[in-house]
PDB file of C-alpha atoms in Angstrom:
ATOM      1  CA  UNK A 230     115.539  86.848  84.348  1.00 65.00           C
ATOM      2  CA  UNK A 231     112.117  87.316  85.206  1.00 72.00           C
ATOM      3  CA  UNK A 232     112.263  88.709  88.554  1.00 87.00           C
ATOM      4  CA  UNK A 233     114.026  91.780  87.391  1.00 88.00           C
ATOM      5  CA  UNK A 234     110.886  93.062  84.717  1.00 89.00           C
ATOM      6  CA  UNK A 235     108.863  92.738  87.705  1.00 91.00           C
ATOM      7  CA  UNK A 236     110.529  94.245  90.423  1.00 91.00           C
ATOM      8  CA  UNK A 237     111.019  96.936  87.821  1.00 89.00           C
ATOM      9  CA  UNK A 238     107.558  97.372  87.042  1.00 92.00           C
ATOM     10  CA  UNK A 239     106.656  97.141  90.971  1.00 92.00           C
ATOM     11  CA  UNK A 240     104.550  94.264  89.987  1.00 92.00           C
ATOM     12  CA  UNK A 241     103.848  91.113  92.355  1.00 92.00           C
ATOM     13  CA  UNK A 242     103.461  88.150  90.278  1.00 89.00           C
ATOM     14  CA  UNK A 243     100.084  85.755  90.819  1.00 90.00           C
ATOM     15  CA  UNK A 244     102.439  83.193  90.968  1.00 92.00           C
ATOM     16  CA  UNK A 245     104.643  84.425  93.247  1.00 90.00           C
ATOM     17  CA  UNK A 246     103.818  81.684  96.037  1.00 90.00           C
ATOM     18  CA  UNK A 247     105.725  79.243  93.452  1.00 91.00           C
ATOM     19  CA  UNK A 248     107.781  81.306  91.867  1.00 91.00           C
ATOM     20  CA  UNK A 249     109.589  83.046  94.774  1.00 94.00           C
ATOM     21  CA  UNK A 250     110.567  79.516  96.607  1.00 94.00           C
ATOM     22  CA  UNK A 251     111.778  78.324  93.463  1.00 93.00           C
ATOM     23  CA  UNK A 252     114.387  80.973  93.532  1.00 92.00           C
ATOM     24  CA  UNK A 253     114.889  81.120  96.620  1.00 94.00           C
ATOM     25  CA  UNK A 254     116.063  77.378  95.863  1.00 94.00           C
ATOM     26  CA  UNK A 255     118.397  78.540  93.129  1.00 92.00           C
ATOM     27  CA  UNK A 256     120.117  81.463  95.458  1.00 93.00           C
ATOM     28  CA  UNK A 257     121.054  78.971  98.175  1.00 93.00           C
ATOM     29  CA  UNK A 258     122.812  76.850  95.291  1.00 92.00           C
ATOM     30  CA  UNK A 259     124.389  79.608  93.660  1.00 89.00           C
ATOM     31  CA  UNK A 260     124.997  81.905  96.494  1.00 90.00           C
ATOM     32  CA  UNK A 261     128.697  81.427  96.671  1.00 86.00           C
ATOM     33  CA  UNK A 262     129.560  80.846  93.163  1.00 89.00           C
ATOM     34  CA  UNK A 263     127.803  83.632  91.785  1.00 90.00           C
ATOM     35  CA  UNK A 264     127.568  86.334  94.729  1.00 91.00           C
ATOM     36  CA  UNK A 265     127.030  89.771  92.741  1.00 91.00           C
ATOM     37  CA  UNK A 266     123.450  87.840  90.450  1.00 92.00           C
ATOM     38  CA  UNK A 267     122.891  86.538  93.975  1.00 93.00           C
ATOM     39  CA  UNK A 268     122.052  90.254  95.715  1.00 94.00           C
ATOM     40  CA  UNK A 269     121.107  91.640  92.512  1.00 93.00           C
ATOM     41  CA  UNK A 270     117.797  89.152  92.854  1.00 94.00           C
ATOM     42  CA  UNK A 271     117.852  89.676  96.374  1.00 95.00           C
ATOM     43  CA  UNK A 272     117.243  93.203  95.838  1.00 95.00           C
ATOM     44  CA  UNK A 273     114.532  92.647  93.337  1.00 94.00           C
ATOM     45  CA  UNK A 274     112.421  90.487  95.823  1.00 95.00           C
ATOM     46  CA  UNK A 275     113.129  92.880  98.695  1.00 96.00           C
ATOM     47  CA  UNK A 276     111.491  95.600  96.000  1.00 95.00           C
ATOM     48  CA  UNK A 277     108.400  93.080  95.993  1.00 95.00           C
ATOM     49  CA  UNK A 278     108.127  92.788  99.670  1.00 94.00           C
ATOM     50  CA  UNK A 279     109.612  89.240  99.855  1.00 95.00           C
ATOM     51  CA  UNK A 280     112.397  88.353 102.175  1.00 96.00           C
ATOM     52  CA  UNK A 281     113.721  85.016 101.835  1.00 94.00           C
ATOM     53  CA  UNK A 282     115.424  84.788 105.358  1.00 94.00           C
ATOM     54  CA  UNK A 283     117.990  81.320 104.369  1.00 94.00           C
ATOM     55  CA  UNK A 284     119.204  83.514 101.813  1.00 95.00           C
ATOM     56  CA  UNK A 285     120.240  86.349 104.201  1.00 96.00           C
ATOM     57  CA  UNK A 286     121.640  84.063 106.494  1.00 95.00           C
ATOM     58  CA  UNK A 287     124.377  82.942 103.589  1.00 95.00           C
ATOM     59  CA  UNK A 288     124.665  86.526 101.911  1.00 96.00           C
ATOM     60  CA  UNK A 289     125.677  87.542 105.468  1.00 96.00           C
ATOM     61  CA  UNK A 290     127.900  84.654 106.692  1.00 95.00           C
ATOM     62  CA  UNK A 291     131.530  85.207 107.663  1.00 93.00           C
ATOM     63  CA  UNK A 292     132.248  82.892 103.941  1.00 93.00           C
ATOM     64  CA  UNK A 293     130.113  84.940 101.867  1.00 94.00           C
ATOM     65  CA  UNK A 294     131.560  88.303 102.931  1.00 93.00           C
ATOM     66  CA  UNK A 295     135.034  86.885 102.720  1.00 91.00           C
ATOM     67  CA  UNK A 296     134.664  85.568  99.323  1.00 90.00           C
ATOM     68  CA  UNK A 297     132.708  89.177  97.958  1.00 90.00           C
ATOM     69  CA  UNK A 298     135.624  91.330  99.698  1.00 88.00           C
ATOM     70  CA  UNK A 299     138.388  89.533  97.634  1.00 86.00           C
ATOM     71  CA  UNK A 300     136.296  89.858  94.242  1.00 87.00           C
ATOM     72  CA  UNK A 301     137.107  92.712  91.925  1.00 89.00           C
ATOM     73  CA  UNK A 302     133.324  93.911  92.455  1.00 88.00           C
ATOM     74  CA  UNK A 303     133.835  93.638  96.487  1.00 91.00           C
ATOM     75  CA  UNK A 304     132.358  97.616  96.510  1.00 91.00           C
ATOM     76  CA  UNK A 305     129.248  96.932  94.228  1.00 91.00           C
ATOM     77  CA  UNK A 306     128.129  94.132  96.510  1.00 93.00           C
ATOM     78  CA  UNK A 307     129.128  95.777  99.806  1.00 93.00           C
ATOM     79  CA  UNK A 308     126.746  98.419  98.002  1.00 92.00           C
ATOM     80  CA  UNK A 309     123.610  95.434  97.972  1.00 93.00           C
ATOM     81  CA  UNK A 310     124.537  94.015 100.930  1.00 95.00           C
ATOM     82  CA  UNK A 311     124.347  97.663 102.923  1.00 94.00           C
ATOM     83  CA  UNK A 312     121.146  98.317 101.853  1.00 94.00           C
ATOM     84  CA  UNK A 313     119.859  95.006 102.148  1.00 95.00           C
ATOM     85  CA  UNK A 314     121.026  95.228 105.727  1.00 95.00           C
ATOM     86  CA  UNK A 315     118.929  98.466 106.571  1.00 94.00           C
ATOM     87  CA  UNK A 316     116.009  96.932 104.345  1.00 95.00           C
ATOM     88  CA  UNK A 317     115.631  93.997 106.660  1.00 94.00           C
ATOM     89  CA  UNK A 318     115.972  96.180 110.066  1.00 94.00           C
ATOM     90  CA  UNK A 319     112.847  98.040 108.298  1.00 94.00           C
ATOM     91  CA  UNK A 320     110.401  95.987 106.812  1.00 95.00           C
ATOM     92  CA  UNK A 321     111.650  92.005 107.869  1.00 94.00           C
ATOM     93  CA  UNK A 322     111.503  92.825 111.622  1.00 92.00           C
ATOM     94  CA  UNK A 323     111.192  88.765 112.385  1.00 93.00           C
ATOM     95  CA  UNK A 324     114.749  88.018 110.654  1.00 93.00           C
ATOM     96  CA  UNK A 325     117.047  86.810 114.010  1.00 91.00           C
ATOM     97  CA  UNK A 326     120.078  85.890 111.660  1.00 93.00           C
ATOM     98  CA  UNK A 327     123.828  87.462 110.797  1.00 95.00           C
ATOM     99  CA  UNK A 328     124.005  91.282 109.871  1.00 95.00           C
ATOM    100  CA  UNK A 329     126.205  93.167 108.087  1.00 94.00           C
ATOM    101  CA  UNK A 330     129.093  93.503 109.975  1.00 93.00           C
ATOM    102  CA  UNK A 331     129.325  98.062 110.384  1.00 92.00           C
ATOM    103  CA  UNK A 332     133.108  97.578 109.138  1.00 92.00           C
ATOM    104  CA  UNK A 333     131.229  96.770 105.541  1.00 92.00           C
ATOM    105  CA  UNK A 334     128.191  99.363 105.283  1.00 91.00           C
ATOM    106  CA  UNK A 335     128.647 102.077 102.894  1.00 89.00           C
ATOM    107  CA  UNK A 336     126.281 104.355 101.470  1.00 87.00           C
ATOM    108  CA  UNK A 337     123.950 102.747  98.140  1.00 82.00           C
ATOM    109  CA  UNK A 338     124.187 105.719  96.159  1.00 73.00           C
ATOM    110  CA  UNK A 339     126.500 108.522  97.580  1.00 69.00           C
ATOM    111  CA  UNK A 340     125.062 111.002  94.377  1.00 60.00           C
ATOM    112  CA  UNK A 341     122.038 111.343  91.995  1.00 58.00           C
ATOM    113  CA  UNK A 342     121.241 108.186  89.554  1.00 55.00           C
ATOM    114  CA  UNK A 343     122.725 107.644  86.829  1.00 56.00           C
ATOM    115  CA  UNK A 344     118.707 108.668  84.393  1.00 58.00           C
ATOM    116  CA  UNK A 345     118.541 111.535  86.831  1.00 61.00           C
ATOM    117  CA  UNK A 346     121.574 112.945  85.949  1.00 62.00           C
ATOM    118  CA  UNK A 347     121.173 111.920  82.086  1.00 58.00           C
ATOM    119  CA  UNK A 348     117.699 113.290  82.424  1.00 65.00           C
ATOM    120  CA  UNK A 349     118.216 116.501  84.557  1.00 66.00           C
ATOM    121  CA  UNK A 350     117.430 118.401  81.440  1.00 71.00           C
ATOM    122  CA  UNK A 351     113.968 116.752  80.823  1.00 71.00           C
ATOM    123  CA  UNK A 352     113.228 116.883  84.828  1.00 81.00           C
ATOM    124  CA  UNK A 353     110.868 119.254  86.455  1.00 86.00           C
ATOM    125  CA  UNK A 354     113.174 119.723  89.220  1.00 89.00           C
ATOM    126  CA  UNK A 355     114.772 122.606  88.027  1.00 88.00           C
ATOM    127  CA  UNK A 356     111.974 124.568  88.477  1.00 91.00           C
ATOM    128  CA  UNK A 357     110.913 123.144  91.655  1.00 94.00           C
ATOM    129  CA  UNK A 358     114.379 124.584  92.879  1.00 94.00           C
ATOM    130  CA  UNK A 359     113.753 128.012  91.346  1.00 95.00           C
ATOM    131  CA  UNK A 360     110.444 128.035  93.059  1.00 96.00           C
ATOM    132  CA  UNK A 361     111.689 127.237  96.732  1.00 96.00           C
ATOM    133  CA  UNK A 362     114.602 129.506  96.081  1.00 96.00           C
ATOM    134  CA  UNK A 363     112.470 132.484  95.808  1.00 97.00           C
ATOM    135  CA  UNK A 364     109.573 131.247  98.610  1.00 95.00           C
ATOM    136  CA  UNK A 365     111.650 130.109 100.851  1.00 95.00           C
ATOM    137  CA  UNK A 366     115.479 130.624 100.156  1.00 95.00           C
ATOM    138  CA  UNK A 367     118.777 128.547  99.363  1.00 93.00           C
ATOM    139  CA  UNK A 368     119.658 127.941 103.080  1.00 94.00           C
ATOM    140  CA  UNK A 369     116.033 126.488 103.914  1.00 94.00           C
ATOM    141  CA  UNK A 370     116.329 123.632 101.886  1.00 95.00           C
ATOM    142  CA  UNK A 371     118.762 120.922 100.439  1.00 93.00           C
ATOM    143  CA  UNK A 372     118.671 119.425  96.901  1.00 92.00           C
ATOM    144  CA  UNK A 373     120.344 115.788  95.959  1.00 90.00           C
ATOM    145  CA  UNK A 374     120.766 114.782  99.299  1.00 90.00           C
ATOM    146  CA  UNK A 375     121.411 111.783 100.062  1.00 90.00           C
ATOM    147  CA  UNK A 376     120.248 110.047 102.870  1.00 90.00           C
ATOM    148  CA  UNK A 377     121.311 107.110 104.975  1.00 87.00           C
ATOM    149  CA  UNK A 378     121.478 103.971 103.997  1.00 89.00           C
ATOM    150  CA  UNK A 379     122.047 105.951 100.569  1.00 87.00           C
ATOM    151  CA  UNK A 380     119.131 107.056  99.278  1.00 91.00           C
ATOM    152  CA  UNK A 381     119.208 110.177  96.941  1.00 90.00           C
ATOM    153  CA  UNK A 382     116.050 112.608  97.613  1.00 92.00           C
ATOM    154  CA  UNK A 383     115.262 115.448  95.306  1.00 93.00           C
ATOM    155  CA  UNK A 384     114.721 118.715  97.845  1.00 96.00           C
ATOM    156  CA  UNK A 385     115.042 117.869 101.954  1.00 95.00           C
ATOM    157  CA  UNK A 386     112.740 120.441 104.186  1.00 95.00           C
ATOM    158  CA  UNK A 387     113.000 121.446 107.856  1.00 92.00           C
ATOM    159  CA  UNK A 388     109.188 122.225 109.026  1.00 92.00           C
ATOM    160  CA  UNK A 389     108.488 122.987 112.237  1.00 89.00           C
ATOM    161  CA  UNK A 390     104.407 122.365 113.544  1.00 85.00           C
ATOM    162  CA  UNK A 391     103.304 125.879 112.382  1.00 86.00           C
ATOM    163  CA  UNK A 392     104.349 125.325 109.078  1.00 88.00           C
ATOM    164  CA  UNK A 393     107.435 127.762 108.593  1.00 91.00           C
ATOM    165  CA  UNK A 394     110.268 126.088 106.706  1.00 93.00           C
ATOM    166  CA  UNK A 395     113.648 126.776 108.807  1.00 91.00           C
ATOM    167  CA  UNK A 396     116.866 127.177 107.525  1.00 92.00           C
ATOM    168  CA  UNK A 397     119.533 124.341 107.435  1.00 88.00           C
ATOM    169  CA  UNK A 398     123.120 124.706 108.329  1.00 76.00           C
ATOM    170  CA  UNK A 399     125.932 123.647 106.372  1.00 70.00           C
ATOM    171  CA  UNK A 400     127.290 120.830 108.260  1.00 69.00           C
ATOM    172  CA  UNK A 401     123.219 119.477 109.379  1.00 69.00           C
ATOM    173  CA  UNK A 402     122.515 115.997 109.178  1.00 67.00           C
ATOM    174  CA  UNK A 403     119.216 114.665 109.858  1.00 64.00           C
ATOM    175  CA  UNK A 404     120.390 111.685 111.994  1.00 52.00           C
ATOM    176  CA  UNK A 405     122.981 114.050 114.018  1.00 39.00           C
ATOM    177  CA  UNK A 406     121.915 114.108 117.477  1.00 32.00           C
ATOM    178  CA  UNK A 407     120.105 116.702 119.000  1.00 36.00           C
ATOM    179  CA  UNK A 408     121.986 120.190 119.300  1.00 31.00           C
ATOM    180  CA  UNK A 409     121.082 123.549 119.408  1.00 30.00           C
ATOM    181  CA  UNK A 410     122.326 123.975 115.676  1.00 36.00           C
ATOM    182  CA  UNK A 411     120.944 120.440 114.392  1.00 39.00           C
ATOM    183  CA  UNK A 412     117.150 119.281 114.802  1.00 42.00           C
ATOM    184  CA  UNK A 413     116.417 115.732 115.630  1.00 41.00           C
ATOM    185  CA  UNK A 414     116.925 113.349 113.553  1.00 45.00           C
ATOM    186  CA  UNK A 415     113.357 111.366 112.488  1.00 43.00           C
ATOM    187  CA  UNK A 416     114.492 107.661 113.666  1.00 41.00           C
ATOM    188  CA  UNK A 417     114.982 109.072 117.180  1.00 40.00           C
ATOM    189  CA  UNK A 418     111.865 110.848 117.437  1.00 37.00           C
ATOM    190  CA  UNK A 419     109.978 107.843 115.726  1.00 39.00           C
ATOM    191  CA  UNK A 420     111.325 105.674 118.297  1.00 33.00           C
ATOM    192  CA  UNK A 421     110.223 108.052 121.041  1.00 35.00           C
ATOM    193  CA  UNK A 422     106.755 107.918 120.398  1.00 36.00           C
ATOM    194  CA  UNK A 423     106.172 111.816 121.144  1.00 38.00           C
ATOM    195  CA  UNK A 424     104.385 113.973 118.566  1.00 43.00           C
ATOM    196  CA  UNK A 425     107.250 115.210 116.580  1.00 50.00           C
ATOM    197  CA  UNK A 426     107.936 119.754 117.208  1.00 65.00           C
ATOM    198  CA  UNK A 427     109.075 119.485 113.509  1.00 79.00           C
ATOM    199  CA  UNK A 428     109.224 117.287 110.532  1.00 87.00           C
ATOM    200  CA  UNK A 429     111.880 116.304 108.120  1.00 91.00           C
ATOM    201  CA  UNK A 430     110.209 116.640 104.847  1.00 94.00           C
ATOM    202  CA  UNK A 431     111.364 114.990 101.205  1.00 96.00           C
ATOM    203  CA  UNK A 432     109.915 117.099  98.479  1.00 96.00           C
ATOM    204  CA  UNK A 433     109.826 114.619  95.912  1.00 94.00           C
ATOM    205  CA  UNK A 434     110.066 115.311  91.309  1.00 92.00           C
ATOM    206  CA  UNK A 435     108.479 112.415  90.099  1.00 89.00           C
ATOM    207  CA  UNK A 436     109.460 112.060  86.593  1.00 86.00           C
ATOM    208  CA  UNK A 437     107.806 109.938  83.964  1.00 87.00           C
ATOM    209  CA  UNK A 438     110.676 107.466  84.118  1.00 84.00           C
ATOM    210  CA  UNK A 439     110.311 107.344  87.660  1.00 88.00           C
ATOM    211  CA  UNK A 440     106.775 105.455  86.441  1.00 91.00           C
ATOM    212  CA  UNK A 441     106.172 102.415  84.577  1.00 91.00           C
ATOM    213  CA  UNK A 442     105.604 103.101  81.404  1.00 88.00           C
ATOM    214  CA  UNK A 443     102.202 104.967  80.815  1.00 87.00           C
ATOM    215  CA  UNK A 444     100.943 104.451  84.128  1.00 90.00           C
ATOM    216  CA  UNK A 445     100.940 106.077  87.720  1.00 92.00           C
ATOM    217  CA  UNK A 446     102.978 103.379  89.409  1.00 94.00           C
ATOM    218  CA  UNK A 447     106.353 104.454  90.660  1.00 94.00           C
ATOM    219  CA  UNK A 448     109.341 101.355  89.541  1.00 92.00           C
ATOM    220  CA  UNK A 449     110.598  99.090  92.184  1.00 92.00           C
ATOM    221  CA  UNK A 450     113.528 100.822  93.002  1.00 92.00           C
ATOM    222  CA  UNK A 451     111.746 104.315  93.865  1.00 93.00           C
ATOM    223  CA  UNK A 452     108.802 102.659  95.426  1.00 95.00           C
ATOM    224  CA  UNK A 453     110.998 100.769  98.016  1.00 95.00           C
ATOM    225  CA  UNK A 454     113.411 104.512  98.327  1.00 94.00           C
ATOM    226  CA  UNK A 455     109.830 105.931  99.565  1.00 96.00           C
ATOM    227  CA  UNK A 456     108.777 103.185 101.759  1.00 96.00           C
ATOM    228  CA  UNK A 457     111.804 103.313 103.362  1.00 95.00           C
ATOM    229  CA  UNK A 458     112.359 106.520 104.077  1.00 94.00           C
ATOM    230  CA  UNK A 459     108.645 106.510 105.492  1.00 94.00           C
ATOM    231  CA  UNK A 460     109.827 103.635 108.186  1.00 93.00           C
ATOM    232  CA  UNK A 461     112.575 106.201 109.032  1.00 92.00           C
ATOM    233  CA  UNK A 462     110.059 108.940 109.895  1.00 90.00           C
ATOM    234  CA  UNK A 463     110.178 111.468 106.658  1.00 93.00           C
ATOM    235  CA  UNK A 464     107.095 113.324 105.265  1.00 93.00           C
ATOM    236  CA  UNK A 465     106.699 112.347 101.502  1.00 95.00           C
ATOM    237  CA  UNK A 466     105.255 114.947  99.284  1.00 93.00           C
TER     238      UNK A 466
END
C-alpha cells in the first residue's frame, strides 16, 4: 500500500534501496496468484524509475499470460502489461528477457481519463482549443489524441522548422510511414539521427490535479506519459 501514495505523488522514497527489493520479493511470490495487484505495483515502480527485471521475466512468461487471458480482468491487465512492454523498450534498455507477445498489446487508454473527462468543465483546455481554432484553425491541430502505446495528449501540432503549424489530414497518424499526405512519424526520425524538417508537437493543459497537491510536481502517472512521449521524439510544451 505504500508504493501507490508515492508513485502518485512522483516521490522516490529515501528508502527505496530497501524498500523496492523487498517488494520486489513479494511480486515474485505473489505473481501468479494475484496477477492484476502484481502490474498494478509494477506500474507504480516503473512511475519511480525502478524496473525490477525478475519480475518482468514472470509477468511476461508463457504461464503468466495464460493464466491473465483466462481471468475475467484478462483486458485490464493486457492494458498494464502493454504499456509496461513499451515502458521497458524506453527507459530499461538493459532488460534481455520475454516481451509481450504483439497478439496481446492494446492501447492503455484508447480516450481521455476518467478526472479529465469529470473535470473538462474546470479545465483550461477549452480555451486553449478556442485559441488555436482561431490562430491556427480546426484542421491544423488534433485534440484528445491518443497516442501509441495509449497515451491521451491534450492538442497534437504539426510544425515544420520555420515555425508554421500545417494542417493534419483526417486519416494522419504520427507513426504512419512517410507519404506525401502523412509526415514522419518521430520514432523514425529519432532513430535516424538527422535534424528533424518538422516536429510533432504535444501542447499540453496542465491542470491542478494533474499536480500534487499544492505544489508544481506533475503525479506519477503524467510525469511518466511525458517522459515517454519525449523518448519517442515529441516536443512538450
Amino acid at each position: 500500500k505504500l508504493v501507490f501514495p508515492c508513485s502518485r505523488m512522483n516521490y522516490r522514497p529515501s528508502n527505496h534501496g530497501e524498500l523496492f527489493p523487498k517488494l520486489e520479493a513479494i511480486l515474485e511470490q505473489k505473481a501468479g496468484s494475484s496477477p492484476l495487484a502484481t502490474v498494478n505495483i509494477l506500474m507504480s515502480m516503473f512511475q519511480l524509475s525502478h524496473f525490477p527485471q525478475t519480475v518482468l521475466h514472470q509477468v511476461f512468461s508463457p504461464a503468466f499470460i495464460t493464466n491473465v487471458m483466462s481471468s475475467p480482468y484478462a483486458l485490464i491487465v493486457r492494458r498494464y502489461l502493454s504499456l509496461l512492454d513499451a515502458a521497458g523498450e524506453l527507459e530499461f534498455r538493459e532488460y534481455r528477457g520475454p516481451r509481450l507477445d504483439p497478439r496481446y498489446r492494446v492501447l492503455m487508454f484508447e480516450h481521455a481519463l476518467t478526472a479529465d473527462e469529470a473535470n473538462r468543465k474546470y479545465s483550461y483546455k477549452g480555451l486553449v482549443a478556442e485559441a488555436l481554432r482561431q490562430l491556427v484553425g480546426e484542421e491544423c491541430y488534433r485534440q484528445d489524441e491518443v497516442l501509441p502505446p495509449g497515451y491521451c495528449t491534450d492538442f497534437l501540432l504539426w510544425i515544420n522548422r520555420s515555425g508554421a503549424v500545417l494542417p493534419l489530414s483526417r486519416d494522419f497518424a504520427p507513426f504512419a510511414p512517410e507519404t506525401p499526405s502523412s509526415p514522419p512519424g518521430p520514432r523514425e526520425n529519432s532513430l535516424a539521427g538527422r535534424f528533424l524538417p518538422a516536429l510533432w508537437v504535444v501542447l499540453s493543459v496542465n491542470d491542478k490535479w494533474h499536480y500534487c497537491q499544492n505544489s508544481d510536481i506533475l503525479v506519477g502517472s503524467r510525469a511518466m506519459r511525458d517522459r515517454h512521449l519525449r523518448l519517442l521524439g515529441y516536443c512538450l510544451v
